[in-house]
mmCIF file of C-alpha atoms in Angstrom:
data_model
loop_
_atom_site.group_PDB
_atom_site.id
_atom_site.type_symbol
_atom_site.label_atom_id
_atom_site.label_comp_id
_atom_site.label_asym_id
_atom_site.label_seq_id
_atom_site.Cartn_x
_atom_site.Cartn_y
_atom_site.Cartn_z
ATOM 1 C CA TYR W 1 -16.813 3.716 15.308
ATOM 2 C CA PHE W 2 -17.978 7.304 15.552
ATOM 3 C CA ASP W 3 -19.752 8.551 18.669
ATOM 4 C CA SER W 4 -22.581 11.073 18.846
ATOM 5 C CA THR W 5 -20.118 13.970 18.844
ATOM 6 C CA GLY W 6 -18.292 12.740 15.753
ATOM 7 C CA GLY W 7 -15.361 11.369 17.740
ATOM 8 C CA PHE W 8 -13.557 8.308 16.400
ATOM 9 C CA ASP W 9 -13.145 5.219 18.601
ATOM 10 C CA ALA W 10 -9.623 4.237 17.533
ATOM 11 C CA ALA W 11 -9.301 1.510 20.175
ATOM 12 C CA GLY W 12 -12.578 -0.138 19.213
ATOM 13 C CA PHE W 13 -11.654 0.090 15.546
ATOM 14 C CA ALA W 14 -8.290 -1.590 16.178
ATOM 15 C CA ALA W 15 -9.919 -4.322 18.259
ATOM 16 C CA ALA W 16 -12.384 -5.131 15.481
ATOM 17 C CA LEU W 17 -9.591 -5.299 12.910
ATOM 18 C CA GLY W 18 -7.697 -7.726 15.139
ATOM 19 C CA ASP W 19 -10.627 -10.127 15.511
ATOM 20 C CA THR W 20 -9.098 -13.539 14.721
ATOM 21 C CA SER W 21 -12.401 -14.890 13.393
ATOM 22 C CA ARG W 22 -12.374 -12.500 10.428
ATOM 23 C CA SER W 23 -10.821 -13.940 7.265
ATOM 24 C CA LEU W 24 -10.326 -12.790 3.694
ATOM 25 C CA LEU W 25 -9.230 -16.161 2.301
ATOM 26 C CA GLY W 26 -11.087 -18.646 4.451
ATOM 27 C CA THR W 27 -9.550 -21.879 5.728
ATOM 28 C CA GLU W 28 -9.730 -23.846 2.474
ATOM 29 C CA GLN W 29 -8.006 -21.214 0.338
ATOM 30 C CA HIS W 30 -5.392 -20.458 2.989
ATOM 31 C CA ASP W 31 -4.503 -24.142 3.340
ATOM 32 C CA TRP W 32 -4.225 -24.454 -0.449
ATOM 33 C CA LEU W 33 -1.932 -21.427 -0.655
ATOM 34 C CA ALA W 34 0.250 -22.620 2.224
ATOM 35 C CA GLY W 35 0.523 -26.003 0.513
ATOM 36 C CA GLN W 36 1.560 -24.430 -2.776
ATOM 37 C CA LEU W 37 4.218 -22.350 -1.030
ATOM 38 C CA ALA W 38 5.552 -25.431 0.727
ATOM 39 C CA ALA W 39 5.644 -27.530 -2.454
ATOM 40 C CA SER W 40 7.263 -24.886 -4.669
ATOM 41 C CA THR W 41 10.830 -25.530 -5.805
ATOM 42 C CA ALA W 42 11.077 -22.310 -7.854
ATOM 43 C CA THR W 43 13.293 -19.387 -6.901
ATOM 44 C CA TRP W 44 10.301 -17.048 -6.879
ATOM 45 C CA GLN W 45 6.759 -17.609 -5.627
ATOM 46 C CA VAL W 46 4.495 -15.129 -7.434
ATOM 47 C CA LEU W 47 1.032 -14.648 -5.959
ATOM 48 C CA GLY W 48 -1.447 -13.000 -8.303
ATOM 49 C CA GLN W 49 -4.527 -11.661 -6.509
ATOM 50 C CA GLN W 50 -6.837 -8.684 -6.604
ATOM 51 C CA VAL W 51 -6.231 -6.272 -3.741
ATOM 52 C CA LEU W 52 -3.343 -4.556 -1.964
ATOM 53 C CA MET W 53 -1.616 -6.682 0.662
ATOM 54 C CA ALA W 54 0.691 -3.850 1.735
ATOM 55 C CA ARG W 55 0.079 -1.887 4.898
ATOM 56 C CA MET W 56 -1.333 1.444 3.754
ATOM 57 C CA ASP W 57 -1.849 3.257 7.048
ATOM 58 C CA ILE W 58 -2.338 7.008 6.762
ATOM 59 C CA PRO W 59 -3.020 9.608 9.476
ATOM 60 C CA ALA W 60 -6.549 9.239 10.806
ATOM 61 C CA PRO W 61 -7.529 12.884 10.143
ATOM 62 C CA VAL W 62 -6.634 12.409 6.462
ATOM 63 C CA ALA W 63 -8.319 9.005 6.186
ATOM 64 C CA LEU W 64 -11.471 10.386 7.796
ATOM 65 C CA GLN W 65 -11.347 13.486 5.564
ATOM 66 C CA ALA W 66 -11.119 15.867 8.509
ATOM 67 C CA ILE W 67 -8.173 17.564 6.803
ATOM 68 C CA GLY W 68 -6.860 17.574 3.245
ATOM 69 C CA PHE W 69 -3.655 15.766 2.381
ATOM 70 C CA SER W 70 -1.742 18.904 1.378
ATOM 71 C CA ASP W 71 -2.925 20.718 4.516
ATOM 72 C CA TYR W 72 -1.765 17.814 6.676
ATOM 73 C CA ALA W 73 1.611 17.769 4.918
ATOM 74 C CA ALA W 74 1.982 21.499 5.583
ATOM 75 C CA LEU W 75 1.087 20.953 9.230
ATOM 76 C CA LEU W 76 3.633 18.153 9.490
ATOM 77 C CA ALA W 77 6.314 20.389 7.994
ATOM 78 C CA LYS W 78 5.413 23.111 10.475
ATOM 79 C CA ALA W 79 5.811 20.649 13.343
ATOM 80 C CA GLN W 80 9.249 19.660 12.116
ATOM 81 C CA VAL W 81 10.522 23.210 11.625
ATOM 82 C CA ALA W 82 8.803 25.144 14.412
ATOM 83 C CA PRO W 83 6.897 22.824 16.767
ATOM 84 C CA GLU W 84 6.473 25.602 19.333
ATOM 85 C CA THR W 85 4.143 27.422 16.915
ATOM 86 C CA LEU W 86 1.583 24.612 16.763
ATOM 87 C CA THR W 87 -1.808 25.395 18.231
ATOM 88 C CA ALA W 88 -3.478 22.909 20.570
ATOM 89 C CA GLU W 89 -5.860 21.933 17.772
ATOM 90 C CA GLU W 90 -2.998 21.361 15.339
ATOM 91 C CA ALA W 91 -1.076 19.293 17.879
ATOM 92 C CA ALA W 92 -4.185 17.180 18.480
ATOM 93 C CA ILE W 93 -4.489 16.501 14.752
ATOM 94 C CA LEU W 94 -0.872 15.351 14.524
ATOM 95 C CA ALA W 95 -1.255 13.187 17.644
ATOM 96 C CA GLN W 96 -3.929 10.991 16.085
ATOM 97 C CA PRO W 97 -2.840 7.507 14.975
ATOM 98 C CA ALA W 98 -2.360 6.213 11.465
ATOM 99 C CA ILE W 99 -5.104 3.850 10.315
ATOM 100 C CA PRO W 100 -5.777 1.805 7.164
ATOM 101 C CA TYR W 101 -7.788 3.733 4.600
ATOM 102 C CA ASN W 102 -9.097 0.812 2.532
ATOM 103 C CA LEU W 103 -10.686 -1.994 4.524
ATOM 104 C CA ASP W 104 -11.713 -3.880 1.368
ATOM 105 C CA ALA W 105 -8.052 -4.830 0.937
ATOM 106 C CA TRP W 106 -5.774 -6.908 3.180
ATOM 107 C CA ASP W 107 -5.594 -3.916 5.527
ATOM 108 C CA GLY W 108 -9.095 -4.916 6.595
ATOM 109 C CA TYR W 109 -7.887 -8.421 7.459
ATOM 110 C CA PRO W 110 -4.518 -8.018 9.209
ATOM 111 C CA VAL W 111 -4.726 -11.371 11.012
ATOM 112 C CA ASP W 112 -5.200 -13.213 7.720
ATOM 113 C CA ARG W 113 -2.358 -11.233 6.151
ATOM 114 C CA GLU W 114 -0.109 -12.223 9.039
ATOM 115 C CA ARG W 115 -0.941 -15.887 8.407
ATOM 116 C CA VAL W 116 0.086 -15.636 4.758
ATOM 117 C CA LEU W 117 3.275 -13.732 5.516
ATOM 118 C CA GLY W 118 4.037 -16.138 8.335
ATOM 119 C CA ALA W 119 3.810 -19.091 5.959
ATOM 120 C CA ALA W 120 6.194 -17.420 3.499
ATOM 121 C CA ARG W 121 8.594 -16.450 6.277
ATOM 122 C CA SER W 122 8.703 -19.903 7.871
ATOM 123 C CA LEU W 123 9.459 -21.492 4.488
ATOM 124 C CA ASN W 124 12.054 -18.839 3.595
ATOM 125 C CA ARG W 125 10.297 -18.149 0.301
ATOM 126 C CA ASN W 126 10.889 -15.308 -2.175
ATOM 127 C CA LEU W 127 7.269 -14.201 -2.245
ATOM 128 C CA VAL W 128 6.222 -11.564 -4.782
ATOM 129 C CA VAL W 129 2.617 -10.396 -4.565
ATOM 130 C CA LEU W 130 0.846 -8.824 -7.548
ATOM 131 C CA ALA W 131 -2.184 -6.608 -7.015
ATOM 132 C CA GLY W 132 -4.565 -4.214 -8.725
ATOM 133 C CA ASP W 133 -7.985 -2.884 -7.699
ATOM 134 C CA THR W 134 -7.075 0.673 -6.656
ATOM 135 C CA HIS W 135 -6.520 2.034 -10.215
ATOM 136 C CA ASN W 136 -3.162 3.423 -9.015
ATOM 137 C CA ALA W 137 0.405 2.107 -9.257
ATOM 138 C CA TRP W 138 2.202 1.085 -6.069
ATOM 139 C CA ALA W 139 5.259 -0.840 -4.896
ATOM 140 C CA SER W 140 5.644 -1.856 -1.270
ATOM 141 C CA GLU W 141 7.658 -4.019 1.045
ATOM 142 C CA LEU W 142 5.459 -6.479 2.911
ATOM 143 C CA ARG W 143 6.384 -6.656 6.573
ATOM 144 C CA ASP W 144 4.990 -8.745 9.372
ATOM 145 C CA ALA W 145 3.640 -7.437 12.664
ATOM 146 C CA ASN W 146 7.187 -7.216 14.025
ATOM 147 C CA GLY W 147 8.250 -5.005 11.127
ATOM 148 C CA ASP W 148 10.414 -7.679 9.497
ATOM 149 C CA ALA W 149 10.513 -7.702 5.678
ATOM 150 C CA VAL W 150 8.937 -10.900 4.331
ATOM 151 C CA ALA W 151 7.903 -10.192 0.726
ATOM 152 C CA VAL W 152 7.344 -7.433 -1.817
ATOM 153 C CA GLU W 153 4.301 -6.256 -3.727
ATOM 154 C CA PHE W 154 3.932 -4.717 -7.181
ATOM 155 C CA ALA W 155 0.517 -3.189 -7.912
ATOM 156 C CA THR W 156 -0.620 -2.126 -11.354
ATOM 157 C CA ALA W 157 -2.554 0.950 -12.342
ATOM 158 C CA SER W 158 -5.832 0.619 -14.216
ATOM 159 C CA VAL W 159 -5.966 0.751 -18.003
ATOM 160 C CA SER W 160 -8.531 3.544 -18.135
ATOM 161 C CA SER W 161 -10.492 3.845 -14.865
ATOM 162 C CA PRO W 162 -9.724 6.979 -12.820
ATOM 163 C CA GLY W 163 -7.537 6.927 -9.732
ATOM 164 C CA LEU W 164 -6.773 9.347 -6.935
ATOM 165 C CA GLU W 165 -6.457 12.221 -9.402
ATOM 166 C CA GLU W 166 -10.263 12.287 -9.586
ATOM 167 C CA VAL W 167 -10.941 11.246 -5.992
ATOM 168 C CA LEU W 168 -8.740 14.117 -4.744
ATOM 169 C CA PRO W 169 -8.940 16.676 -7.570
ATOM 170 C CA GLY W 170 -7.586 19.499 -5.431
ATOM 171 C CA GLU W 171 -4.286 17.745 -4.744
ATOM 172 C CA ASP W 172 -1.206 18.030 -6.947
ATOM 173 C CA PRO W 173 -0.655 14.442 -8.193
ATOM 174 C CA ALA W 174 3.130 14.532 -7.938
ATOM 175 C CA ALA W 175 3.048 16.007 -4.436
ATOM 176 C CA LEU W 176 0.379 13.520 -3.379
ATOM 177 C CA ALA W 177 2.386 10.517 -4.570
ATOM 178 C CA ALA W 178 5.584 11.784 -2.952
ATOM 179 C CA GLY W 179 3.754 12.564 0.268
ATOM 180 C CA LEU W 180 2.204 9.111 0.458
ATOM 181 C CA VAL W 181 5.626 7.505 0.074
ATOM 182 C CA GLN W 182 6.898 9.760 2.850
ATOM 183 C CA LEU W 183 4.009 9.005 5.217
ATOM 184 C CA ILE W 184 3.693 5.247 4.569
ATOM 185 C CA GLU W 185 7.032 3.711 5.471
ATOM 186 C CA PRO W 186 6.662 0.343 3.620
ATOM 187 C CA LEU W 187 5.510 2.156 0.452
ATOM 188 C CA LYS W 188 8.412 2.689 -1.958
ATOM 189 C CA TYR W 189 6.634 3.938 -5.093
ATOM 190 C CA ALA W 190 3.325 5.559 -5.991
ATOM 191 C CA GLU W 191 1.841 6.926 -9.207
ATOM 192 C CA THR W 192 -1.713 8.107 -8.666
ATOM 193 C CA SER W 193 -2.607 10.043 -11.807
ATOM 194 C CA LEU W 194 -1.541 8.001 -14.849
ATOM 195 C CA ARG W 195 -3.179 4.917 -16.349
ATOM 196 C CA GLY W 196 -1.328 1.964 -17.826
ATOM 197 C CA PHE W 197 0.073 -1.456 -16.961
ATOM 198 C CA LEU W 198 2.819 -3.237 -15.051
ATOM 199 C CA GLU W 199 5.558 -5.315 -16.676
ATOM 200 C CA LEU W 200 7.196 -7.960 -14.489
ATOM 201 C CA THR W 201 10.630 -9.279 -15.461
ATOM 202 C CA VAL W 202 11.894 -12.285 -13.520
ATOM 203 C CA SER W 203 15.350 -13.869 -13.544
ATOM 204 C CA PRO W 204 17.083 -16.242 -11.116
ATOM 205 C CA ASN W 205 18.672 -13.272 -9.357
ATOM 206 C CA GLU W 206 16.006 -10.574 -9.359
ATOM 207 C CA CYS W 207 12.361 -9.716 -9.894
ATOM 208 C CA ARG W 208 11.741 -6.325 -11.482
ATOM 209 C CA GLY W 209 8.559 -4.326 -11.903
ATOM 210 C CA THR W 210 8.343 -1.602 -14.568
ATOM 211 C CA TRP W 211 5.279 0.598 -15.013
ATOM 212 C CA HIS W 212 4.195 1.884 -18.417
ATOM 213 C CA PHE W 213 1.647 4.673 -18.772
ATOM 214 C CA ILE W 214 -0.007 6.984 -21.258
ATOM 215 C CA ASP W 215 -0.355 10.677 -20.497
ATOM 216 C CA THR W 216 -4.143 10.766 -21.028
ATOM 217 C CA VAL W 217 -7.061 8.390 -21.562
ATOM 218 C CA LYS W 218 -9.423 11.161 -22.663
ATOM 219 C CA THR W 219 -8.267 11.426 -26.268
ATOM 220 C CA ARG W 220 -6.891 9.167 -28.983
ATOM 221 C CA ASP W 221 -3.875 11.464 -29.173
ATOM 222 C CA TYR W 222 -1.691 10.328 -26.303
ATOM 223 C CA ALA W 223 1.982 9.902 -25.498
ATOM 224 C CA LEU W 224 3.669 6.903 -23.923
ATOM 225 C CA VAL W 225 5.233 7.493 -20.525
ATOM 226 C CA THR W 226 7.715 5.055 -19.020
ATOM 227 C CA GLY W 227 7.302 5.059 -15.281
ATOM 228 C CA SER W 228 9.655 3.968 -12.563
ATOM 229 C CA ALA W 229 11.176 0.519 -12.182
ATOM 230 C CA LEU W 230 11.934 -1.197 -8.896
ATOM 231 C CA LYS W 231 13.469 -4.567 -8.176
ATOM 232 C CA THR W 232 14.001 -7.082 -5.426
ATOM 233 C CA THR W 233 16.799 -9.618 -5.283
ATOM 234 C CA ALA W 234 16.457 -13.227 -4.190
ATOM 235 C CA GLY W 235 16.543 -13.498 -0.416
ATOM 236 C CA ALA W 236 16.191 -9.769 0.211
ATOM 237 C CA ALA W 237 12.441 -9.051 0.510
ATOM 238 C CA ARG W 238 13.368 -5.413 -0.080
ATOM 239 C CA LEU W 239 12.734 -3.021 -2.955
ATOM 240 C CA GLU W 240 15.265 -0.745 -4.591
ATOM 241 C CA PRO W 241 15.025 1.579 -7.603
ATOM 242 C CA VAL W 242 16.515 0.448 -10.895
#
């Protein structure tokens, strides 16, 4: 979706993503999942699967590595404080759309994601999605194409494999995580530099995710770090800090 000058065809990219023939699950698996959701009599329906279902759209210049994350954040702050000082080039950068950065996840199959969320919504289920794959810790609200909250997602960090702290070594991890939460509206929590696991605690009233980390995987001498905890209550499809 790049032309000969390096320009990005955002419209063509969006059209390809919206192709209804593309599927992550396939018909057989989708029908099985929809059937399980329909047959469930439990308070919570917990879907364990590999990749992020949450919408993780970030500004196209950042996703395409035309500008660093911290530089984009500084530019965004400049636009908020003194928009009249923006150059034409800076304004053009900020005018570009947000796009998904990881097409191997559900972001690459938005039509299929909408089918799953639609099934949960129509059945009025308390859907909790569990994910991994990215090596980082995330918590997001899952919203349909209309922006309505349908489910929540808790994603675990890796046990030892590196995350964004090695992919983006020039970025401050704390600032990066905070900035991602600011830029990605459905994202409610991010930890991109520590390795560990996710603990899920479920009761009739709430489902709570707590992340546990260690401060380093590069030595046997490490310290335990208790991360954040977020919860959702039955019927809410929203996340709140504990």
